[in-house]
Amino acid sequence: CKDINRQLLQLLLAEMRLLLIALVALSSIKTAWSVNCSIESFEYAPGTPEEFCLLNGLKTDVAAAGDKQTDPSVTRVAIVEPSLKRLTAAFYERFPRLEHLVVRDSDLEQLHIAGNVRIIDASGNKIKSVTVQGGGALRELNLRNNPIRDITPISGLVGLTKLNLGDTLIAKEHAFEFNDLTRLTNLSELYLDGMDLYYLDNTRKKPLPNVRVLDLSRNSFTPSNFQLDLFRSMPKLEELLLRHCLFSDLTVHTEELRTNFPSLKKIYLEGNQLQCPIFSKLLDLLKEKGIEPVEPEQPEECKQGFTLISQMCCVSFNAPVITEKTPPPTLPLTRLLSQNLLQVQRMLQLLRRQTRHRTRPQAVALRRRQQIGG
């Protein structure tokens, strides 16, 4: 009997262990279901994979009613193919230790920044507004290719070191005001490419003391209003990108080059329309001052009327560069008026002749009647 009881006890203990394991497993499954998360390798940047919590097809950032499960172990989250329009504070409550958030190429219209998140990549969405609750830990914010127009909330994120506003609608009347960012004293990388800018302003002349990389590519700056002394407010600027800005002229005074750019090391100039003599002298001047005009990895394909210098195209003749089909030539106004006047005179002469031909038989008949009556 004792042996039987011992065996029964062992079986009972084994069953209890299995039950305990099952309960733990169910608890883990419930947590996973509550956040709908799967840990997978995710390429958050080109050639840079990392383990992320992937949320596929997220419809709402709010947990289901009665389900307040969170996962404090998750620090990296990527939202893949979501259908949600807003990202609110409830999302950060589900991931209290979130540091890196990726939500790209979706219909997201409103972005909320909260908690201890340090990196947010929200590029390629439909974001029109950003709200901030705390956000002091945020270091990198990517809002590229969003229809956002107001960066007032962003200007308070004083911990930012990298800000990407490329291809947004931030510009007002084709101008960008650096004064809107002067509170971001830790900013080291700023991307303003493709914003349809004609002008740059810094009305209060306040510095951006730590900016090292500035990308202004793919903007159509007016050369006469592109004042280089504006860059004195960025004393640590090392890389300046001016690709495809359609510059046809760029005035650089030798004695002021290092005054305006005391720390500049590299400048990118491909895709502009500078005349070759000017472009060649500019390249020589930059090299003389210790600034590298970075050549593209592959030589540009030059159109007719352009010549290749240092892998970049420049205008090889003084004629204006034709970028679109030109309309047919028009005559000067004075010549056009004289031609019209000549046509009017000819028409009047023709009318007089026709009138004479019609009235001559009538005049002859009248004379005959007068002679008969006489």
Short mmCIF file of C-alpha atoms in Angstrom, two decimals:
data_model
loop_
_atom_site.label_atom_id
_atom_site.label_comp_id
_atom_site.label_asym_id
_atom_site.label_seq_id
_atom_site.Cartn_x
_atom_site.Cartn_y
_atom_site.Cartn_z
CA CYS A 1 0.00 0.00 0.00
CA LYS A 2 2.84 2.32 0.85
CA ASP A 3 4.36 1.80 -2.60
CA ILE A 4 1.02 2.52 -4.25
CA ASN A 5 0.56 5.70 -2.21
CA ARG A 6 4.12 6.79 -3.08
CA GLN A 7 3.44 6.24 -6.79
CA LEU A 8 0.15 8.15 -6.59
CA LEU A 9 1.91 11.04 -4.84
CA GLN A 10 4.60 11.16 -7.53
CA LEU A 11 1.94 11.16 -10.25
CA LEU A 12 0.08 13.94 -8.46
CA LEU A 13 3.24 16.04 -8.18
CA ALA A 14 4.04 15.50 -11.86
CA GLU A 15 0.52 16.58 -12.84
CA MET A 16 0.85 19.71 -10.65
CA ARG A 17 4.13 20.57 -12.37
CA LEU A 18 2.52 20.17 -15.79
CA LEU A 19 -0.40 22.32 -14.70
CA LEU A 20 1.94 25.01 -13.42
CA ILE A 21 3.89 25.00 -16.71
CA ALA A 22 0.62 25.25 -18.64
CA LEU A 23 -0.53 28.20 -16.52
CA VAL A 24 2.75 30.03 -17.13
CA ALA A 25 2.50 29.33 -20.86
CA LEU A 26 -1.08 30.56 -20.99
CA SER A 27 -0.07 33.71 -19.12
CA SER A 28 2.69 34.35 -21.66
CA ILE A 29 0.31 33.73 -24.55
CA LYS A 30 -2.24 36.13 -23.05
CA THR A 31 0.43 38.82 -22.75
CA ALA A 32 1.52 38.25 -26.33
CA TRP A 33 -2.08 38.40 -27.53
CA SER A 34 -2.79 41.57 -25.58
CA VAL A 35 -0.04 43.47 -27.39
CA ASN A 36 -0.25 41.40 -30.60
CA CYS A 37 3.53 41.32 -30.73
CA SER A 38 6.02 38.98 -32.38
CA ILE A 39 9.76 39.39 -31.91
CA GLU A 40 11.46 39.29 -35.29
CA SER A 41 14.51 40.66 -37.10
CA PHE A 42 13.53 43.98 -38.69
CA GLU A 43 15.63 46.17 -41.00
CA TYR A 44 14.94 49.60 -39.52
CA ALA A 45 17.62 51.23 -41.70
CA PRO A 46 19.26 50.08 -44.98
CA GLY A 47 21.46 47.11 -44.16
CA THR A 48 20.82 47.44 -40.42
CA PRO A 49 18.58 44.71 -38.94
CA GLU A 50 17.70 44.44 -35.26
CA GLU A 51 15.19 42.52 -33.17
CA PHE A 52 11.89 44.41 -32.95
CA CYS A 53 8.45 43.75 -31.60
CA LEU A 54 6.42 43.71 -34.84
CA LEU A 55 2.79 44.81 -34.72
CA ASN A 56 1.09 43.73 -37.93
CA GLY A 57 -2.11 45.35 -39.16
CA LEU A 58 -2.67 47.40 -35.99
CA LYS A 59 -6.15 48.99 -36.06
CA THR A 60 -6.08 50.89 -32.78
CA ASP A 61 -3.41 51.87 -30.29
CA VAL A 62 -5.80 51.32 -27.35
CA ALA A 63 -5.92 47.96 -25.57
CA ALA A 64 -9.19 46.02 -25.63
CA ALA A 65 -11.72 46.72 -22.87
CA GLY A 66 -10.65 45.05 -19.62
CA ASP A 67 -7.26 44.12 -21.08
CA LYS A 68 -4.54 46.30 -19.58
CA GLN A 69 -1.62 43.96 -20.22
CA THR A 70 1.69 45.61 -20.97
CA ASP A 71 5.12 44.32 -21.85
CA PRO A 72 7.84 46.23 -19.99
CA SER A 73 10.57 44.16 -21.66
CA VAL A 74 9.92 45.57 -25.15
CA THR A 75 12.17 48.50 -26.10
CA ARG A 76 11.86 48.43 -29.92
CA VAL A 77 8.52 48.42 -31.76
CA ALA A 78 7.78 48.48 -35.50
CA ILE A 79 4.18 48.97 -36.64
CA VAL A 80 3.78 47.21 -39.98
CA GLU A 81 0.90 47.91 -42.40
CA PRO A 82 -1.35 49.54 -39.79
CA SER A 83 -4.77 51.01 -40.49
CA LEU A 84 -4.86 53.38 -37.53
CA LYS A 85 -5.08 57.16 -38.05
CA ARG A 86 -3.75 58.31 -34.68
CA LEU A 87 -1.02 57.32 -32.30
CA THR A 88 -1.93 58.51 -28.80
CA ALA A 89 -0.65 58.27 -25.23
CA ALA A 90 -2.36 54.87 -24.82
CA PHE A 91 0.22 53.29 -27.10
CA TYR A 92 3.12 54.34 -24.87
CA GLU A 93 1.27 52.98 -21.83
CA ARG A 94 1.37 49.52 -23.42
CA PHE A 95 5.15 49.77 -23.87
CA PRO A 96 6.46 51.73 -20.85
CA ARG A 97 10.13 51.09 -21.73
CA LEU A 98 9.84 51.86 -25.44
CA GLU A 99 12.99 53.50 -26.86
CA HIS A 100 12.79 53.00 -30.64
CA LEU A 101 9.54 53.32 -32.65
CA VAL A 102 9.16 52.76 -36.41
CA VAL A 103 5.87 53.49 -38.20
CA ARG A 104 6.37 54.16 -41.91
CA ASP A 105 4.38 54.41 -45.15
CA SER A 106 0.92 54.25 -43.58
CA ASP A 107 -2.23 56.39 -43.30
CA LEU A 108 -1.20 57.75 -39.89
CA GLU A 109 -2.37 61.38 -39.60
CA GLN A 110 -1.57 62.28 -35.99
CA LEU A 111 1.60 61.44 -34.08
CA HIS A 112 1.87 61.67 -30.32
CA ILE A 113 5.29 61.74 -28.64
CA ALA A 114 5.51 60.64 -25.01
CA GLY A 115 7.34 58.41 -22.56
CA ASN A 116 11.04 57.62 -22.78
CA VAL A 117 11.19 56.99 -26.53
CA ARG A 118 14.53 58.08 -27.97
CA ILE A 119 14.12 57.42 -31.73
CA ILE A 120 10.99 57.81 -33.89
CA ASP A 121 10.92 57.09 -37.61
CA ALA A 122 7.52 58.24 -38.89
CA SER A 123 8.46 58.88 -42.51
CA GLY A 124 6.15 58.44 -45.49
CA ASN A 125 2.85 58.78 -43.64
CA LYS A 126 0.03 61.36 -43.83
CA ILE A 127 0.93 63.13 -40.60
CA LYS A 128 -0.58 66.61 -40.33
CA SER A 129 -0.08 67.25 -36.62
CA VAL A 130 2.29 66.29 -33.83
CA THR A 131 1.55 66.49 -30.12
CA VAL A 132 4.13 66.19 -27.37
CA GLN A 133 3.74 65.02 -23.78
CA GLY A 134 7.14 65.20 -22.16
CA GLY A 135 9.36 63.82 -24.89
CA GLY A 136 12.53 65.00 -23.22
CA ALA A 137 14.29 61.73 -24.01
CA LEU A 138 13.73 61.96 -27.79
CA ARG A 139 17.00 62.23 -29.73
CA GLU A 140 16.03 61.45 -33.35
CA LEU A 141 12.82 62.35 -35.21
CA ASN A 142 12.17 61.52 -38.86
CA LEU A 143 9.06 63.19 -40.37
CA ARG A 144 10.20 63.01 -43.99
CA ASN A 145 7.51 62.95 -46.68
CA ASN A 146 4.56 64.00 -44.51
CA PRO A 147 2.08 66.86 -45.17
CA ILE A 148 2.86 68.50 -41.83
CA ARG A 149 2.90 72.33 -41.82
CA ASP A 150 3.50 73.33 -38.19
CA ILE A 151 6.64 72.46 -36.23
CA THR A 152 5.80 74.50 -33.14
CA PRO A 153 5.44 71.39 -30.90
CA ILE A 154 8.74 70.03 -32.21
CA SER A 155 10.60 73.19 -31.26
CA GLY A 156 10.25 72.20 -27.61
CA LEU A 157 12.04 68.85 -27.99
CA VAL A 158 15.29 70.28 -26.67
CA GLY A 159 17.04 66.89 -26.55
CA LEU A 160 16.85 66.36 -30.33
CA THR A 161 20.15 65.72 -32.07
CA LYS A 162 18.76 64.65 -35.48
CA LEU A 163 15.70 66.12 -37.23
CA ASN A 164 14.50 65.19 -40.72
CA LEU A 165 11.87 67.51 -42.26
CA GLY A 166 12.65 66.70 -45.90
CA ASP A 167 9.74 66.71 -48.37
CA THR A 168 7.30 68.27 -45.89
CA LEU A 169 5.10 71.38 -46.15
CA ILE A 170 6.82 73.33 -43.38
CA ALA A 171 7.90 76.19 -45.67
CA LYS A 172 5.84 79.37 -45.48
CA GLU A 173 5.77 81.38 -48.71
CA HIS A 174 8.75 79.31 -49.93
CA ALA A 175 10.88 80.37 -46.94
CA PHE A 176 12.26 78.55 -43.91
CA GLU A 177 12.85 80.38 -40.65
CA PHE A 178 15.75 78.95 -38.64
CA ASN A 179 14.56 80.95 -35.66
CA ASP A 180 11.83 78.31 -35.19
CA LEU A 181 14.51 75.80 -34.20
CA THR A 182 16.85 77.87 -32.06
CA ARG A 183 15.70 76.15 -28.85
CA LEU A 184 17.14 72.90 -30.22
CA THR A 185 20.65 73.67 -29.07
CA ASN A 186 21.71 69.99 -29.18
CA LEU A 187 20.72 69.54 -32.83
CA SER A 188 23.62 68.18 -34.90
CA GLU A 189 21.88 66.94 -38.10
CA LEU A 190 19.13 68.87 -39.92
CA TYR A 191 17.52 67.78 -43.19
CA LEU A 192 15.46 70.37 -45.12
CA ASP A 193 15.73 68.92 -48.63
CA GLY A 194 12.88 68.94 -51.15
CA MET A 195 10.80 71.59 -49.36
CA ASP A 196 10.36 73.94 -52.35
CA LEU A 197 12.39 76.65 -50.63
CA TYR A 198 13.39 79.91 -52.32
CA TYR A 199 14.72 81.67 -49.22
CA LEU A 200 16.38 81.01 -45.87
CA ASP A 201 15.84 83.36 -42.93
CA ASN A 202 17.18 83.80 -39.43
CA THR A 203 15.49 87.04 -38.49
CA ARG A 204 16.72 87.10 -34.90
CA LYS A 205 20.18 85.82 -35.84
CA LYS A 206 20.10 83.23 -33.07
CA PRO A 207 22.63 80.40 -33.33
CA LEU A 208 22.22 76.70 -33.91
CA PRO A 209 25.48 76.05 -32.09
CA ASN A 210 25.90 72.30 -32.69
CA VAL A 211 24.59 71.70 -36.22
CA ARG A 212 27.24 69.73 -38.12
CA VAL A 213 25.24 68.41 -41.10
CA LEU A 214 22.75 70.53 -43.07
CA ASP A 215 20.95 69.18 -46.15
CA LEU A 216 19.31 71.82 -48.38
CA SER A 217 19.23 69.75 -51.57
CA ARG A 218 16.42 69.83 -54.16
CA ASN A 219 15.32 73.38 -53.36
CA SER A 220 15.12 76.17 -55.95
CA PHE A 221 16.92 78.94 -54.08
CA THR A 222 17.02 82.42 -55.56
CA PRO A 223 20.78 83.11 -55.94
CA SER A 224 20.49 86.81 -55.10
CA ASN A 225 18.76 85.95 -51.80
CA PHE A 226 21.01 83.05 -50.82
CA GLN A 227 23.07 84.94 -48.26
CA LEU A 228 26.09 82.97 -47.08
CA ASP A 229 26.52 85.07 -43.94
CA LEU A 230 23.38 83.36 -42.60
CA PHE A 231 25.52 80.26 -41.98
CA ARG A 232 27.57 82.13 -39.38
CA SER A 233 24.86 81.07 -36.93
CA MET A 234 26.12 77.48 -37.38
CA PRO A 235 29.76 77.74 -36.30
CA LYS A 236 30.25 73.93 -36.17
CA LEU A 237 28.77 73.17 -39.61
CA GLU A 238 30.99 70.53 -41.27
CA GLU A 239 28.86 69.20 -44.16
CA LEU A 240 26.60 71.29 -46.42
CA LEU A 241 24.49 69.55 -49.07
CA LEU A 242 23.34 71.73 -52.00
CA ARG A 243 22.54 69.04 -54.55
CA HIS A 244 20.15 69.86 -57.41
CA CYS A 245 19.35 73.39 -56.24
CA LEU A 246 19.48 74.73 -59.84
CA PHE A 247 22.00 77.41 -58.90
CA SER A 248 22.92 79.43 -62.00
CA ASP A 249 25.06 81.81 -59.96
CA LEU A 250 26.69 81.67 -56.55
CA THR A 251 28.68 84.60 -55.24
CA VAL A 252 31.47 83.58 -52.87
CA HIS A 253 33.88 86.19 -51.54
CA THR A 254 37.29 84.70 -50.85
CA GLU A 255 37.94 86.75 -47.74
CA GLU A 256 34.55 85.82 -46.21
CA LEU A 257 34.47 82.10 -46.98
CA ARG A 258 35.99 80.96 -43.71
CA THR A 259 34.15 83.68 -41.80
CA ASN A 260 30.84 82.27 -42.99
CA PHE A 261 31.94 78.63 -42.74
CA PRO A 262 34.63 78.36 -40.05
CA SER A 263 34.29 74.56 -39.65
CA LEU A 264 33.11 73.44 -43.09
CA LYS A 265 34.85 70.29 -44.37
CA LYS A 266 32.61 69.00 -47.18
CA ILE A 267 30.16 70.52 -49.66
CA TYR A 268 27.97 68.72 -52.21
CA LEU A 269 27.24 70.68 -55.41
CA GLU A 270 26.13 68.26 -58.14
CA GLY A 271 22.99 68.94 -60.15
CA ASN A 272 23.34 72.72 -60.41
CA GLN A 273 23.62 75.00 -63.45
CA LEU A 274 26.74 77.06 -62.80
CA GLN A 275 28.74 78.17 -65.81
CA CYS A 276 31.93 76.17 -66.18
CA PRO A 277 34.41 79.06 -65.62
CA ILE A 278 32.59 80.05 -62.41
CA PHE A 279 32.24 76.43 -61.30
CA SER A 280 35.91 75.67 -61.92
CA LYS A 281 37.05 78.73 -59.95
CA LEU A 282 34.68 77.83 -57.11
CA LEU A 283 36.10 74.31 -56.87
CA ASP A 284 39.65 75.68 -56.77
CA LEU A 285 38.72 78.20 -54.08
CA LEU A 286 37.05 75.58 -51.91
CA LYS A 287 40.06 73.27 -52.13
CA GLU A 288 42.40 76.16 -51.35
CA LYS A 289 40.43 76.83 -48.15
CA GLY A 290 40.50 73.18 -47.08
CA ILE A 291 36.90 72.42 -48.07
CA GLU A 292 36.29 69.24 -50.08
CA PRO A 293 33.79 69.56 -52.96
CA VAL A 294 32.56 65.98 -52.77
CA GLU A 295 32.38 64.27 -56.15
CA PRO A 296 29.47 61.88 -56.83
CA GLU A 297 30.34 58.19 -56.96
CA GLN A 298 29.17 58.03 -60.58
CA PRO A 299 29.67 60.88 -63.08
CA GLU A 300 26.56 62.86 -63.90
CA GLU A 301 24.98 62.47 -67.32
CA CYS A 302 25.34 65.92 -68.87
CA LYS A 303 22.73 67.28 -71.27
CA GLN A 304 23.54 69.19 -74.43
CA GLY A 305 25.31 72.43 -73.58
CA PHE A 306 26.83 71.04 -70.38
CA THR A 307 30.39 69.84 -69.68
CA LEU A 308 31.66 67.42 -67.06
CA ILE A 309 34.08 68.79 -64.46
CA SER A 310 34.99 66.70 -61.39
CA GLN A 311 32.17 64.23 -62.13
CA MET A 312 29.66 67.13 -62.11
CA CYS A 313 27.95 69.00 -64.97
CA CYS A 314 28.35 72.72 -65.60
CA VAL A 315 27.05 75.06 -68.32
CA SER A 316 29.62 75.23 -71.10
CA PHE A 317 28.28 78.31 -72.93
CA ASN A 318 26.69 81.63 -72.05
CA ALA A 319 23.32 81.02 -73.66
CA PRO A 320 20.41 80.57 -71.26
CA VAL A 321 19.73 77.01 -70.19
CA ILE A 322 16.51 75.70 -71.74
CA THR A 323 14.66 73.43 -69.35
CA GLU A 324 11.28 73.41 -71.11
CA LYS A 325 9.98 73.83 -74.62
CA THR A 326 10.27 77.50 -75.52
CA PRO A 327 7.26 79.24 -77.09
CA PRO A 328 7.50 80.46 -80.70
CA PRO A 329 9.23 83.83 -81.06
CA THR A 330 6.99 86.88 -80.88
CA LEU A 331 7.35 90.11 -82.88
CA PRO A 332 8.14 93.37 -81.13
CA LEU A 333 5.03 95.39 -80.30
CA THR A 334 5.90 98.32 -82.61
CA ARG A 335 6.44 96.03 -85.56
CA LEU A 336 3.22 94.19 -84.85
CA LEU A 337 1.25 97.45 -84.72
CA SER A 338 2.75 98.69 -88.01
CA GLN A 339 1.81 95.45 -89.74
CA ASN A 340 -1.76 95.70 -88.47
CA LEU A 341 -2.00 99.34 -89.59
CA LEU A 342 -0.81 98.39 -93.08
CA GLN A 343 -3.49 95.71 -93.29
CA VAL A 344 -6.18 98.22 -92.28
CA GLN A 345 -4.99 100.69 -94.94
CA ARG A 346 -5.18 98.01 -97.63
CA MET A 347 -8.70 97.08 -96.58
CA LEU A 348 -9.80 100.73 -96.79
CA GLN A 349 -8.33 101.08 -100.29
CA LEU A 350 -10.18 97.94 -101.39
CA LEU A 351 -13.47 99.27 -100.01
CA ARG A 352 -13.00 102.58 -101.85
CA ARG A 353 -12.43 100.76 -105.15
CA GLN A 354 -15.51 98.63 -104.67
CA THR A 355 -17.57 101.72 -103.85
CA ARG A 356 -16.38 103.48 -107.00
CA HIS A 357 -17.29 100.50 -109.20
CA ARG A 358 -20.80 100.32 -107.73
CA THR A 359 -21.58 104.12 -107.98
CA ARG A 360 -20.15 104.81 -111.50
CA PRO A 361 -23.18 103.31 -113.50
CA GLN A 362 -25.59 105.23 -111.28
CA ALA A 363 -23.79 108.52 -111.99
CA VAL A 364 -23.87 107.92 -115.80
CA ALA A 365 -27.63 107.22 -115.77
CA LEU A 366 -28.27 110.38 -113.77
CA ARG A 367 -26.39 112.52 -116.30
CA ARG A 368 -28.40 111.04 -119.21
CA ARG A 369 -31.72 111.83 -117.50
CA GLN A 370 -30.54 115.40 -116.86
CA GLN A 371 -29.60 115.84 -120.57
CA ILE A 372 -32.99 114.51 -121.78
CA GLY A 373 -34.86 116.72 -119.38
CA GLY A 374 -32.82 119.74 -120.51
#
